Amino acid sequence: MANITWSRSVRYGLGALGLAGLLSVGQAAWAQATPVTDDNIVERITTMKTPAEHQAIAAYYQTKAAAASAEVARHEAMVKAYGGTGMKTMNRHCDLLYQTALQEKTEYESLAKDHADMAASAAK
């Protein structure tokens, strides 16, 4: 067996390369394991590459759509409640909030679907 003597700079270079590889794998695993939140959504969008990352973002938007759906129901009930009071200004405000919540819900559902589709396409 040949005796290979590597210089200190080669050993350090290989060590640094190995460490960089481990860190990048660890970072990708961390990104997939960490749920998408309001605090990290921008970062997750800018770093998404894998189907799992797209699916995690889709799940985030599904959660946002569900919350918006609750707002839709609440504002719809308020529109009906104010409708019987003769308070037209209040009824109009609630109707605008209802329409806004409905649009928000629709957009979140669309974003969730788009990311789920991207995850499916990337998995092929």
C-alpha atoms as a printed R data frame, in Angstrom:
    type eleno elety resid chain resno       x      y       z
1   ATOM     1    CA   MET     A     1   0.000  0.000   0.000
2   ATOM     2    CA   ALA     A     2   1.352  3.393  -0.934
3   ATOM     3    CA   ASN     A     3   2.100  5.858   1.789
4   ATOM     4    CA   ILE     A     4   0.323  9.114   0.904
5   ATOM     5    CA   THR     A     5   1.418 12.231   2.710
6   ATOM     6    CA   TRP     A     6  -0.976 15.111   2.387
7   ATOM     7    CA   SER     A     7  -0.011 18.635   3.202
8   ATOM     8    CA   ARG     A     8  -1.750 20.450   5.991
9   ATOM     9    CA   SER     A     9  -3.538 22.765   3.522
10  ATOM    10    CA   VAL     A    10  -4.948 19.778   1.595
11  ATOM    11    CA   ARG     A    11  -6.166 18.163   4.822
12  ATOM    12    CA   TYR     A    12  -7.780 21.413   5.974
13  ATOM    13    CA   GLY     A    13  -9.299 21.948   2.542
14  ATOM    14    CA   LEU     A    14 -10.823 18.462   2.510
15  ATOM    15    CA   GLY     A    15 -12.065 18.929   6.053
16  ATOM    16    CA   ALA     A    16 -13.704 22.240   5.173
17  ATOM    17    CA   LEU     A    17 -15.284 20.706   2.072
18  ATOM    18    CA   GLY     A    18 -16.684 17.824   4.117
19  ATOM    19    CA   LEU     A    19 -18.020 20.199   6.754
20  ATOM    20    CA   ALA     A    20 -19.681 22.368   4.105
21  ATOM    21    CA   GLY     A    21 -21.351 19.285   2.654
22  ATOM    22    CA   LEU     A    22 -22.648 18.205   6.044
23  ATOM    23    CA   LEU     A    23 -23.956 21.684   6.780
24  ATOM    24    CA   SER     A    24 -25.827 21.921   3.480
25  ATOM    25    CA   VAL     A    25 -27.456 18.516   4.018
26  ATOM    26    CA   GLY     A    26 -28.305 19.494   7.582
27  ATOM    27    CA   GLN     A    27 -29.786 22.801   6.444
28  ATOM    28    CA   ALA     A    28 -31.992 21.074   3.857
29  ATOM    29    CA   ALA     A    29 -33.205 18.586   6.463
30  ATOM    30    CA   TRP     A    30 -33.899 21.413   8.910
31  ATOM    31    CA   ALA     A    31 -35.863 23.339   6.279
32  ATOM    32    CA   GLN     A    32 -38.065 20.325   5.589
33  ATOM    33    CA   ALA     A    33 -38.556 19.502   9.272
34  ATOM    34    CA   THR     A    34 -39.411 23.058  10.350
35  ATOM    35    CA   PRO     A    35 -43.046 23.998   9.741
36  ATOM    36    CA   VAL     A    36 -43.769 27.019   7.587
37  ATOM    37    CA   THR     A    37 -44.995 29.961   9.679
38  ATOM    38    CA   ASP     A    38 -45.785 33.637   9.231
39  ATOM    39    CA   ASP     A    39 -42.292 34.342  10.557
40  ATOM    40    CA   ASN     A    40 -40.409 32.171   8.033
41  ATOM    41    CA   ILE     A    41 -42.656 32.081   4.941
42  ATOM    42    CA   VAL     A    42 -40.541 34.580   2.972
43  ATOM    43    CA   GLU     A    43 -37.341 32.630   3.653
44  ATOM    44    CA   ARG     A    44 -39.035 29.335   2.787
45  ATOM    45    CA   ILE     A    45 -40.324 30.731  -0.518
46  ATOM    46    CA   THR     A    46 -36.870 31.969  -1.510
47  ATOM    47    CA   THR     A    47 -35.186 28.639  -0.683
48  ATOM    48    CA   MET     A    48 -37.798 26.095  -1.842
49  ATOM    49    CA   LYS     A    49 -36.507 23.440  -4.215
50  ATOM    50    CA   THR     A    50 -37.925 20.053  -3.295
51  ATOM    51    CA   PRO     A    51 -41.440 18.620  -3.557
52  ATOM    52    CA   ALA     A    52 -41.518 18.381   0.254
53  ATOM    53    CA   GLU     A    53 -40.753 22.083   0.570
54  ATOM    54    CA   HIS     A    54 -43.540 22.957  -1.883
55  ATOM    55    CA   GLN     A    55 -45.901 20.674   0.034
56  ATOM    56    CA   ALA     A    56 -44.981 22.359   3.331
57  ATOM    57    CA   ILE     A    57 -45.765 25.754   1.821
58  ATOM    58    CA   ALA     A    58 -49.043 24.374   0.419
59  ATOM    59    CA   ALA     A    59 -49.964 23.192   3.934
60  ATOM    60    CA   TYR     A    60 -49.195 26.664   5.289
61  ATOM    61    CA   TYR     A    61 -51.548 28.233   2.746
62  ATOM    62    CA   GLN     A    62 -54.236 25.629   3.499
63  ATOM    63    CA   THR     A    63 -54.049 26.657   7.157
64  ATOM    64    CA   LYS     A    64 -54.321 30.322   6.172
65  ATOM    65    CA   ALA     A    65 -57.348 29.505   3.959
66  ATOM    66    CA   ALA     A    66 -59.044 27.725   6.869
67  ATOM    67    CA   ALA     A    67 -58.502 30.752   9.116
68  ATOM    68    CA   ALA     A    68 -59.855 33.044   6.394
69  ATOM    69    CA   SER     A    69 -62.862 30.743   6.044
70  ATOM    70    CA   ALA     A    70 -63.663 31.302   9.722
71  ATOM    71    CA   GLU     A    71 -63.443 35.057   9.111
72  ATOM    72    CA   VAL     A    72 -65.819 34.711   6.148
73  ATOM    73    CA   ALA     A    73 -68.382 32.959   8.347
74  ATOM    74    CA   ARG     A    74 -68.011 35.522  11.131
75  ATOM    75    CA   HIS     A    75 -68.395 38.516   8.822
76  ATOM    76    CA   GLU     A    76 -71.296 36.896   7.004
77  ATOM    77    CA   ALA     A    77 -73.095 36.481  10.349
78  ATOM    78    CA   MET     A    78 -72.359 40.110  11.197
79  ATOM    79    CA   VAL     A    79 -73.790 41.277   7.855
80  ATOM    80    CA   LYS     A    80 -76.985 39.384   8.637
81  ATOM    81    CA   ALA     A    81 -77.089 40.720  12.201
82  ATOM    82    CA   TYR     A    82 -76.654 44.336  11.128
83  ATOM    83    CA   GLY     A    83 -79.117 43.841   8.285
84  ATOM    84    CA   GLY     A    84 -82.016 43.698  10.714
85  ATOM    85    CA   THR     A    85 -80.982 46.769  12.710
86  ATOM    86    CA   GLY     A    86 -81.394 49.460  10.090
87  ATOM    87    CA   MET     A    87 -77.727 50.453  10.547
88  ATOM    88    CA   LYS     A    88 -76.876 50.643   6.858
89  ATOM    89    CA   THR     A    89 -73.378 52.046   7.412
90  ATOM    90    CA   MET     A    90 -72.449 49.203   9.758
91  ATOM    91    CA   ASN     A    91 -73.979 46.672   7.398
92  ATOM    92    CA   ARG     A    92 -71.896 48.095   4.530
93  ATOM    93    CA   HIS     A    93 -68.692 47.893   6.604
94  ATOM    94    CA   CYS     A    94 -69.375 44.269   7.500
95  ATOM    95    CA   ASP     A    95 -70.223 43.429   3.907
96  ATOM    96    CA   LEU     A    96 -66.897 44.900   2.736
97  ATOM    97    CA   LEU     A    97 -65.050 42.887   5.399
98  ATOM    98    CA   TYR     A    98 -66.970 39.790   4.315
99  ATOM    99    CA   GLN     A    99 -65.989 40.331   0.669
100 ATOM   100    CA   THR     A   100 -62.347 40.935   1.655
101 ATOM   101    CA   ALA     A   101 -62.218 37.775   3.784
102 ATOM   102    CA   LEU     A   102 -63.820 35.777   0.976
103 ATOM   103    CA   GLN     A   103 -61.206 37.048  -1.504
104 ATOM   104    CA   GLU     A   104 -58.395 36.281   0.959
105 ATOM   105    CA   LYS     A   105 -59.708 32.726   1.438
106 ATOM   106    CA   THR     A   106 -59.900 32.227  -2.334
107 ATOM   107    CA   GLU     A   107 -56.335 33.486  -2.847
108 ATOM   108    CA   TYR     A   108 -54.917 31.263  -0.097
109 ATOM   109    CA   GLU     A   109 -56.702 28.252  -1.589
110 ATOM   110    CA   SER     A   110 -55.234 29.111  -4.991
111 ATOM   111    CA   LEU     A   111 -51.718 29.453  -3.552
112 ATOM   112    CA   ALA     A   112 -52.081 26.110  -1.756
113 ATOM   113    CA   LYS     A   113 -53.222 24.404  -4.960
114 ATOM   114    CA   ASP     A   114 -50.405 25.932  -7.003
115 ATOM   115    CA   HIS     A   115 -47.755 24.734  -4.532
116 ATOM   116    CA   ALA     A   116 -49.323 21.272  -4.327
117 ATOM   117    CA   ASP     A   117 -49.227 21.136  -8.141
118 ATOM   118    CA   MET     A   118 -45.568 22.258  -8.147
119 ATOM   119    CA   ALA     A   119 -44.758 19.559  -5.584
120 ATOM   120    CA   ALA     A   120 -46.413 16.926  -7.774
121 ATOM   121    CA   SER     A   121 -44.595 18.170 -10.898
122 ATOM   122    CA   ALA     A   122 -41.223 18.280  -9.145
123 ATOM   123    CA   ALA     A   123 -41.712 14.723  -7.872
124 ATOM   124    CA   LYS     A   124 -41.999 13.350 -11.430
